[in-house]
Coordinates of C-alpha atoms in Angstrom, one line a residue:
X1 CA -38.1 -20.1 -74.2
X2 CA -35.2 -19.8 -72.3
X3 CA -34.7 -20.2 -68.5
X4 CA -34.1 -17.1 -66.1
X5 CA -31.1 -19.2 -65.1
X6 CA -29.9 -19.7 -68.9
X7 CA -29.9 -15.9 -69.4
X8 CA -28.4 -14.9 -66.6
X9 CA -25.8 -17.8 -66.9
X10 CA -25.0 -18.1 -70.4
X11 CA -23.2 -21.7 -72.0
X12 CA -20.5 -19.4 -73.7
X13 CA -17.9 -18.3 -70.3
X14 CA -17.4 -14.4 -69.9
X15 CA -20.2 -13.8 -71.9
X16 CA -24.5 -12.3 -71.1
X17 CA -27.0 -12.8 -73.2
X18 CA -29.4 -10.5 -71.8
X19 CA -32.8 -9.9 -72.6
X20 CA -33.6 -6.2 -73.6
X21 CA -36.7 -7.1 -70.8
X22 CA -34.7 -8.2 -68.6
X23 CA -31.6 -5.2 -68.4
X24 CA -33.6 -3.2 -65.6
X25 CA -33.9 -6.8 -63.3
X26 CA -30.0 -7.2 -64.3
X27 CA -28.6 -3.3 -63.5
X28 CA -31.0 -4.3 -59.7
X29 CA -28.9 -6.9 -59.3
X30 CA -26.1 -6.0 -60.2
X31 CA -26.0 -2.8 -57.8
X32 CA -27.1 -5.2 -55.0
X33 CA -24.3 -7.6 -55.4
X34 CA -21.6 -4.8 -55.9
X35 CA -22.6 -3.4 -52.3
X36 CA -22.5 -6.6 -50.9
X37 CA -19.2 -7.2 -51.7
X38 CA -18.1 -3.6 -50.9
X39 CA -19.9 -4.3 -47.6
X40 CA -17.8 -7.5 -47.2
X41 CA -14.6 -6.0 -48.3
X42 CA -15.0 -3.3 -45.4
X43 CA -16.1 -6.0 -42.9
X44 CA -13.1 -7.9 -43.6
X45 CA -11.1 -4.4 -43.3
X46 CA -12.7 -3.2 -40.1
X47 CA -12.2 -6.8 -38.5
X48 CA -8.4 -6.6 -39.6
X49 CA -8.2 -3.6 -38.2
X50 CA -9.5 -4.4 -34.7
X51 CA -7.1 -7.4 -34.8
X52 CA -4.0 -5.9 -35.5
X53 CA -4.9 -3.0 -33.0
X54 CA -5.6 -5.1 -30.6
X55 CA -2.3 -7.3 -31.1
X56 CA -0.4 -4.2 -30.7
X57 CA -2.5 -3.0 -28.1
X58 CA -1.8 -6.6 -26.1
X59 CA 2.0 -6.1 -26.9
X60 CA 2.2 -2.6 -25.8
X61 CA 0.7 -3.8 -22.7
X62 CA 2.9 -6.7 -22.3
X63 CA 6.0 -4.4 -23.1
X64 CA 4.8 -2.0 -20.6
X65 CA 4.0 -3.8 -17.4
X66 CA 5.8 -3.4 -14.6
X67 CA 5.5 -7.1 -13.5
X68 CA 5.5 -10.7 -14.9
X69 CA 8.4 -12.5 -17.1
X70 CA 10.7 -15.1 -16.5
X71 CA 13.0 -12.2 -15.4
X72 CA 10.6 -10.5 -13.3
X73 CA 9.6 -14.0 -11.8
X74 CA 13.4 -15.2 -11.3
X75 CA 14.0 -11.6 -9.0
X76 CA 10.7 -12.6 -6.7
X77 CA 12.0 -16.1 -5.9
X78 CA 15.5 -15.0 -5.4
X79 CA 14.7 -12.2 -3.1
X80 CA 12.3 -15.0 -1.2
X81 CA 14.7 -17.1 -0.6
X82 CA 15.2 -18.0 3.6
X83 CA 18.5 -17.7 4.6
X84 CA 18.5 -19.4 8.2
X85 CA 17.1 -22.0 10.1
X86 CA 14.0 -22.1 10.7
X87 CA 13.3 -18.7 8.8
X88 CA 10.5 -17.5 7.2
X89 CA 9.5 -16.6 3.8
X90 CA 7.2 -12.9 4.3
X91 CA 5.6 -10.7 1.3
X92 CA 5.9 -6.9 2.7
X93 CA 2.8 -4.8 1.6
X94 CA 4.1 -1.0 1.5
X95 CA 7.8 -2.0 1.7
X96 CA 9.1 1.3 0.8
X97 CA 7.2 3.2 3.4
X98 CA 8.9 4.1 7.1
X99 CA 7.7 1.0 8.6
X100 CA 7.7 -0.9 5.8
X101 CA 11.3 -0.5 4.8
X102 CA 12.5 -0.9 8.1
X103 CA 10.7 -3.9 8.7
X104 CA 12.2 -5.3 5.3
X105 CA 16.0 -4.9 6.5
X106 CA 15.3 -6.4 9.6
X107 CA 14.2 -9.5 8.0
X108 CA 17.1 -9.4 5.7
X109 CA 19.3 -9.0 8.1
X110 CA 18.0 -12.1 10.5
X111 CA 18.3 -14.4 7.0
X112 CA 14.2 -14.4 6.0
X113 CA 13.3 -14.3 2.6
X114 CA 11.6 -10.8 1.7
X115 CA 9.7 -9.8 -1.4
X116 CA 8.2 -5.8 -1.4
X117 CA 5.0 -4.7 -2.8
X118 CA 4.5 -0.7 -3.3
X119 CA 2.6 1.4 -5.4
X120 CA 5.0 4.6 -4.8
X121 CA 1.7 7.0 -4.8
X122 CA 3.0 10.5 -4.5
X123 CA 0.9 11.4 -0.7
X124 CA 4.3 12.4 0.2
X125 CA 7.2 13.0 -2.1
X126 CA 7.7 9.6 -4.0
X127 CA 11.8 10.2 -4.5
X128 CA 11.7 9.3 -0.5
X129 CA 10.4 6.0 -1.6
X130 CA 12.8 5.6 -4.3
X131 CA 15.6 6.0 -2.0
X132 CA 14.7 3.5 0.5
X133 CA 14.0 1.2 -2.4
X134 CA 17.6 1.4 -3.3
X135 CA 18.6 0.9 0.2
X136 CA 16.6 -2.2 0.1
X137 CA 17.8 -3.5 -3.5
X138 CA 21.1 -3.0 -2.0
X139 CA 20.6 -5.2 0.7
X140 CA 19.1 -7.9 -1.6
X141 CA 15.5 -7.2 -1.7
X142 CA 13.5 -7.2 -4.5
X143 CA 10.4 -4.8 -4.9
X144 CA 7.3 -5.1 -7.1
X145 CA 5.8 -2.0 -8.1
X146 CA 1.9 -2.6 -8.1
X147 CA -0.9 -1.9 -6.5
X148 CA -3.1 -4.0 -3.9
X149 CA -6.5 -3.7 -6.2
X150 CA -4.7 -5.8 -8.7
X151 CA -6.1 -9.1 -7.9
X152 CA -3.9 -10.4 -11.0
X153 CA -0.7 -9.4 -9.6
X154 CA -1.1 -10.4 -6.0
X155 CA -2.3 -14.1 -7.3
X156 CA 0.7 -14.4 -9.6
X157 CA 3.2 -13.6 -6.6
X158 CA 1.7 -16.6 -4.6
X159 CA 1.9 -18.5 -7.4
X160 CA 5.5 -17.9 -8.3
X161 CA 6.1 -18.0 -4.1
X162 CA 4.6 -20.5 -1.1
X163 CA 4.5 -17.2 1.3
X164 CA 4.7 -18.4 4.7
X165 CA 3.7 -14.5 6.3
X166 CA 2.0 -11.7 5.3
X167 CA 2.9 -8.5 6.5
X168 CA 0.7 -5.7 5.2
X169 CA 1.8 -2.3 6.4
X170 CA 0.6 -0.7 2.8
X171 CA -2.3 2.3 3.5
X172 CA -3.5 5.8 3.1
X173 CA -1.8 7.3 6.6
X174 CA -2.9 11.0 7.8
X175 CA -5.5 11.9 9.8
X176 CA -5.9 15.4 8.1
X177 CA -5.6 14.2 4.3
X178 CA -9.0 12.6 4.3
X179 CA -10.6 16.0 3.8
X180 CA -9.1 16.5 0.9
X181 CA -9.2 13.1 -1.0
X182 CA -11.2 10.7 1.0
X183 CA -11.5 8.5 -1.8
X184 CA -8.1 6.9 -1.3
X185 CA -8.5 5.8 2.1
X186 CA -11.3 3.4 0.8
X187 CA -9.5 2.6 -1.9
X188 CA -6.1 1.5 0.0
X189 CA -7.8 0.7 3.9
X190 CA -10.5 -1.2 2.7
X191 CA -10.8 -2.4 -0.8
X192 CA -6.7 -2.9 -0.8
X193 CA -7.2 -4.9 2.3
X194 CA -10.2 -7.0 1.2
X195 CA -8.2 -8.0 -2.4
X196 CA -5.1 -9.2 -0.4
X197 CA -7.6 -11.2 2.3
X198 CA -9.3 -12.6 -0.5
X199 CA -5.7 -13.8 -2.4
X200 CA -4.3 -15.3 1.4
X201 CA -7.5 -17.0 2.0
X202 CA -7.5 -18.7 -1.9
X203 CA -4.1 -19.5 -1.1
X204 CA -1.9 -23.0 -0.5
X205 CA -0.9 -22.9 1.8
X206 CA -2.5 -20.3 3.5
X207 CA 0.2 -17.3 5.0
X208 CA -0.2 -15.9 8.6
X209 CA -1.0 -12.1 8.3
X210 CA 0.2 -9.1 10.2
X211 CA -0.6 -5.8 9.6
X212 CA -0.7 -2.5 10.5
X213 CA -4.2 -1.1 12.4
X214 CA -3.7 2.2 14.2
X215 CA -3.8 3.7 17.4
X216 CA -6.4 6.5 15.6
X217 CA -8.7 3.9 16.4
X218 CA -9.2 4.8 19.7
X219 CA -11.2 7.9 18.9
X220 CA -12.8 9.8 21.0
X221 CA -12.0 7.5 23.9
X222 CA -11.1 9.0 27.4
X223 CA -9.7 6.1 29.8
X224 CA -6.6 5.9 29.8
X225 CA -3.8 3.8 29.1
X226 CA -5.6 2.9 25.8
X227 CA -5.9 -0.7 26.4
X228 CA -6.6 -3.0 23.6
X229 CA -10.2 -4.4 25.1
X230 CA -11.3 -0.1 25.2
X231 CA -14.2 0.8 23.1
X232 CA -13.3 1.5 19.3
X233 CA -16.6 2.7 17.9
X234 CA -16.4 6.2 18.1
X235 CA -13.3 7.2 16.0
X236 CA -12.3 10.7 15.4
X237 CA -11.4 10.5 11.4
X238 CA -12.2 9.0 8.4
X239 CA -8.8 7.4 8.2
X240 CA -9.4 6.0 12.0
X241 CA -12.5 4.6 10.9
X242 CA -11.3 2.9 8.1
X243 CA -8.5 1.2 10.1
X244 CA -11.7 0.1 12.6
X245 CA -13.7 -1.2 9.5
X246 CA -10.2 -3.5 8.9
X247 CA -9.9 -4.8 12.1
X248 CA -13.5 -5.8 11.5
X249 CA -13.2 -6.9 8.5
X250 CA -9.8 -9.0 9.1
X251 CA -11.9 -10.8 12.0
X252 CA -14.1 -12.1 9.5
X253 CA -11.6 -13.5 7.5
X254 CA -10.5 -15.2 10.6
X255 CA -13.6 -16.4 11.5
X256 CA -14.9 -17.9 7.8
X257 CA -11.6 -18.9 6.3
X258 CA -9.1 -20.1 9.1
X259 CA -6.9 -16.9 8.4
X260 CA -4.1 -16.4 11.6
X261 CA -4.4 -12.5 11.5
X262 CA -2.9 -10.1 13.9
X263 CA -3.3 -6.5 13.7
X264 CA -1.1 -4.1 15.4
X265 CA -2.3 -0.7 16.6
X266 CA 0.9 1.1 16.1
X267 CA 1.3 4.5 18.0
X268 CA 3.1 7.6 16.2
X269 CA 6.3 6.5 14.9
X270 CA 9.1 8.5 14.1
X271 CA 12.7 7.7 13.8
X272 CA 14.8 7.8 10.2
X273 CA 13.6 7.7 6.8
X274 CA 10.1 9.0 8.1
X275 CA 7.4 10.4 6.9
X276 CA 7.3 14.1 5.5
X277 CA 4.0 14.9 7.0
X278 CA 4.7 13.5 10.6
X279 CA 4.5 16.9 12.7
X280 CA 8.3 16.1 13.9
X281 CA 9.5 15.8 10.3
X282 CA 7.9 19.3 9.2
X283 CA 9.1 21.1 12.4
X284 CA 13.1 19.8 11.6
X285 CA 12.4 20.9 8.1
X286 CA 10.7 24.7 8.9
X287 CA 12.8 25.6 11.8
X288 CA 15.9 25.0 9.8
X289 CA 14.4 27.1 6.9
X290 CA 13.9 29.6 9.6
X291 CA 9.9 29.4 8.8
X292 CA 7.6 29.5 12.1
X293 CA 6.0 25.7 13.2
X294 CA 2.0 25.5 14.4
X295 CA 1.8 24.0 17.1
X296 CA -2.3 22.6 17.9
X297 CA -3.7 23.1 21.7
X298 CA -6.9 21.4 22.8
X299 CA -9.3 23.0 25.1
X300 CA -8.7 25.2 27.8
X301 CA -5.2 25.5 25.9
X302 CA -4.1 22.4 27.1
X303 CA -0.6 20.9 25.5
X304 CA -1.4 18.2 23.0
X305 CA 0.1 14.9 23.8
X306 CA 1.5 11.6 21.8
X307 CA 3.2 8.7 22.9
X308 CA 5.9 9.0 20.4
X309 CA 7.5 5.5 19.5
X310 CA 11.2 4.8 17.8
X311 CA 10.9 2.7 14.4
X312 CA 13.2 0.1 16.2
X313 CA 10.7 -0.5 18.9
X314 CA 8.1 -0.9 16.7
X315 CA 9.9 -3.1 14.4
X316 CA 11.1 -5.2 17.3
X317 CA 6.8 -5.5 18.0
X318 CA 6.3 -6.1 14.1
X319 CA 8.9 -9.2 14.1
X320 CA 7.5 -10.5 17.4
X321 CA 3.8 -10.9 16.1
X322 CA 5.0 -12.5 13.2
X323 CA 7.3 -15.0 14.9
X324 CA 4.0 -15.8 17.4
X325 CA 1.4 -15.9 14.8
X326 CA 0.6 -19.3 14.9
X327 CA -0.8 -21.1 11.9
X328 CA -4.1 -20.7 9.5
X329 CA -5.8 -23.3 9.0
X330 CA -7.6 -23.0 5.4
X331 CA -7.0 -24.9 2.2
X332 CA -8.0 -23.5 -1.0
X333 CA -10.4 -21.4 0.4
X334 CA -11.9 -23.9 3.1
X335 CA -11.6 -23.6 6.7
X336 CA -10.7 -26.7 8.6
X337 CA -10.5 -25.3 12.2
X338 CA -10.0 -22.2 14.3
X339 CA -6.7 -19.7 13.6
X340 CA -5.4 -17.0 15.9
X341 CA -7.0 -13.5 15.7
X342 CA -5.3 -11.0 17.6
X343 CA -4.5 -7.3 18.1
X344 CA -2.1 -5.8 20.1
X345 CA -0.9 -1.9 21.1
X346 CA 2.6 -1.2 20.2
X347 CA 3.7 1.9 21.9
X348 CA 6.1 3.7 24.1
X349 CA 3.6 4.1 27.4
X350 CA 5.3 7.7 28.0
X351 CA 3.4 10.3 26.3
X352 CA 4.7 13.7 25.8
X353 CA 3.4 17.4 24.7
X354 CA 4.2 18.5 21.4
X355 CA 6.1 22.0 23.1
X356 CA 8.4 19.5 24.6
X357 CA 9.3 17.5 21.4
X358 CA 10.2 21.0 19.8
X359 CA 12.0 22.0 22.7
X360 CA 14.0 18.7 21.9
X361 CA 14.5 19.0 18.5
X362 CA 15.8 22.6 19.4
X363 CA 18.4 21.4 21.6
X364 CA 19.7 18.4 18.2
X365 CA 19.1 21.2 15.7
X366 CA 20.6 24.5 17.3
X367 CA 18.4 26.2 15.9
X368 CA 15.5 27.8 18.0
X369 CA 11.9 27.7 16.5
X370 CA 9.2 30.2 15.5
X371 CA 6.7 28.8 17.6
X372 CA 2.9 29.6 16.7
X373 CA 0.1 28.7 19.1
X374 CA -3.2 27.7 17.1
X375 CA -6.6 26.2 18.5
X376 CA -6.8 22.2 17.8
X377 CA -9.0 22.1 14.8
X378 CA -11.9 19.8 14.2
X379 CA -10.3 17.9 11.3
X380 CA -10.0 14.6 12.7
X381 CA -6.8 14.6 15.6
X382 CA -7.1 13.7 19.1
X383 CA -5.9 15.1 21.9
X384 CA -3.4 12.4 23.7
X385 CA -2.7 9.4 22.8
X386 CA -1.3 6.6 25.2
X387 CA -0.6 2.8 25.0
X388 CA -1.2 0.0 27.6
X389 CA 1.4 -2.4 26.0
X390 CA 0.9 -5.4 28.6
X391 CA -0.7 -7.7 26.3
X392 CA 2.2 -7.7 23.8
X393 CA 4.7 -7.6 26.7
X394 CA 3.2 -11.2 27.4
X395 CA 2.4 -12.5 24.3
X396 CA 5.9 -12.5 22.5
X397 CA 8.0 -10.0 25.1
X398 CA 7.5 -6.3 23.4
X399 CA 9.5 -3.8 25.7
X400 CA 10.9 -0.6 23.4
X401 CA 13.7 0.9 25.1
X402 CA 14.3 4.3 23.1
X403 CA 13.6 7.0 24.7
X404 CA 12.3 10.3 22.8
X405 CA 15.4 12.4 23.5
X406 CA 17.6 9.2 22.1
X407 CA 15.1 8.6 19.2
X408 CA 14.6 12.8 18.0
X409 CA 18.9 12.6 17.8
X410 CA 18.9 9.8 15.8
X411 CA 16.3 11.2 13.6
X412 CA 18.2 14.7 13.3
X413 CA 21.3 13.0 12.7
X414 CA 20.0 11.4 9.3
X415 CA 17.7 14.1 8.3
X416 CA 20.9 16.5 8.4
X417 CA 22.7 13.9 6.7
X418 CA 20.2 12.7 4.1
X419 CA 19.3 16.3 3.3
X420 CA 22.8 17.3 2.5
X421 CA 23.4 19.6 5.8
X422 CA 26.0 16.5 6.6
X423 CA 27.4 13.5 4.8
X424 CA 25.8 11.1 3.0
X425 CA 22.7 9.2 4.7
X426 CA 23.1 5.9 6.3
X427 CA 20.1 4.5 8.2
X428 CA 20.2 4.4 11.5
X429 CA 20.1 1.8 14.2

């Protein structure tokens, strides 16, 4: 009798010799194995599939990204490079912001190497940012478009550059814009700031940081001057507490990982190639549209106050903490001794009313403005604000010397120019 085996297998090739008995065993099996195979074949399929989508997928990425290539990696080091004695080689968080892109040409123009990092967000209108990138590119320095919450970007930019500073002037600014999107503040203030700490302190050699706190910190505090060892714990704003939680959190990166970190507590700047929703910068742009200017009074209709401070000055404080920083003292993570931690006011210790910065921008302009009185609302602004700037007078000599009638002209004369009420924009020293 034969086998299972022999009927299923017959001795002559291409041929069965099946078994009337046996057809209904056969057609079982034969289904079975036809479904496996179809279920191979669209296993097989499906896996090519995924493969090919995700090579094009990787490749659309790579095509895509605005960072990383040989190119990309030949413009950091370049734009790096120290051109003096003695010089420094600094990465610029927020580079083509007001601060940021002045502080950039400044270190150009003394022979530092400078590399930008900005995200160009649109909080403001983003073509601002575009131009003072071009005014940077100009002058040799290379930007990187990215954002600080990419932990892969920041690492490859220490990799491709030894960074000897840090100056991180890249946040959500404005008091008032909290209410509407709080979200961003934590996301720029805080978690921005904690992915660059954690890429200087994982770094080798470990870079000296300076960055930008805020003079919002002060809150709700009374005394005044606003002296640097005031209380900071009751702040007015959700952007003024995030700037506290920083200065916080930078101490414990000094502390733990040998980090030299100084934060400045910079007090309303103005000068050109501001900021569009600095009150200053609205009021040029309403009154010469001929559209009326609030103006916010605090109780008892009492004049609001700011010690208004030129970008020069406060550039001339920026390069001072940097050139004073000292050293950190971490390797690969690993603290061998104690760094520098400091914080400093930069400011112009003459505060004046808001109704006399119109009345000066009025004079510049020609132009007289629709003035409209409202109530101070409770959306995060202060009162007055007013720096004691002793400690940074000593530390590395920080005296500004522009006054706010010399610092509005200055700012008129570019806005008229950059606007097209003049000639063509030139920034202005």
């Amino acid at each position: 009798m034969p086998s299972i085996e022999d009927e299923l297998f017959p001795s002559t090739p291409g041929k069965f010799k099946i078994d009337r008995s046996n057809r209904q065993l056969h057609r079982c099996f034969a289904s079975t194995s036809t479904m496996f195979l179809w279920a191979l074949f669209l296993i097989a399929l499906t896996a090519s599939y995924l493969s090919i989508q995700s090579f094009v997928d990787s490749g659309s990425r790579y095509l895509t990204a605005s960072w990383g290539g040989i190119q990309w990696e030949k413009q950091v080091r370049t734009s790096a490079q120290i051109h003096r004695s003695g010089g420094i080689s600094v990465l610029v968080t927020g580079a083509t912001g007001f601060v940021g892109s002045h502080v950039s040409l400044a270190l150009r123009k003394r022979g530092d190497g400078v590399v930008g990092l900005d995200n160009f967000n649109n909080y403001y209108d983003p073509s601002l940012k575009r131009a003072r990138r071009s005014l940077l590119s100009s002058r040799g320095i290379f930007v990187v478009e990215g954002d600080l919450n990419d932990a892969k970007l920041l690492a490859k930019l220490f990799d491709v550059v030894a960074f000897t500073h840090v100056m991180h002037l890249a946040a959500q600014a404005g008091v008032r814009y909290a209410l509407e999107n709080p979200q961003s503040y934590v996301h720029s203030n805080i978690a921005g700031l904690v992915n660059l700490l954690e890429t200087c302190k994982s770094a080798n050699p470990q870079p000296a940081i300076v960055w930008a706190s805020s003079s919002s910190v002060y809150g709700l505090n009374e005394k005044v001057p606003f002296s640097e060892s005031d209380r900071t714990d009751q702040p007015a704003s959700l952007y003024a507490a995030t700037k506290k939680a920083g200065e916080e959190i930078t101490h414990t990166y000094n502390h733990i990982y040998g980090l030299a970190i100084t934060g400045l507590r910079f007090f309303t700047v103005y000068g050109p190639w501001g900021r569009p929703d600095m009150a200053y910068f609205s009021f040029t742009r309403n009154i010469l549209q001929g559209k009326p200017i609030t103006i916010y009074r605090g109780k008892n209709r009492v004049d609001l106050a700011r010690d208004f401070t030129y970008i020069d000055d406060i550039v001339k404080g920026c390069l001072g903490s940097l050139d004073s920083s000292g050293k950190s003292t971490g390797s690969g993570g690993k603290k061998r001794g104690s760094a520098p931690y400091r914080i400093f006011n930069l400011g112009n210790t003459s505060p004046v009313t808001v109704p006399i910065l119109v009345d000066i921008l009025e004079k510049h302009l020609k132009v007289k403005a629709k003035r409209n009185f409202v109530e101070m609302p409770g959306n995060g602004d202060v009162p007055f604000t007013h720096a004691n700037i002793s400690s940074a007078r000593k530390e590395f000599g920080y005296k500004p010397t522009t006054d706010l009638e010399t610092g509005l002209r200055k700012f008129v004369r570019w806005y008229l120019s950059y606007y097209g009420y003049n000639t063509k924009a030139k920034l202005v020293h």
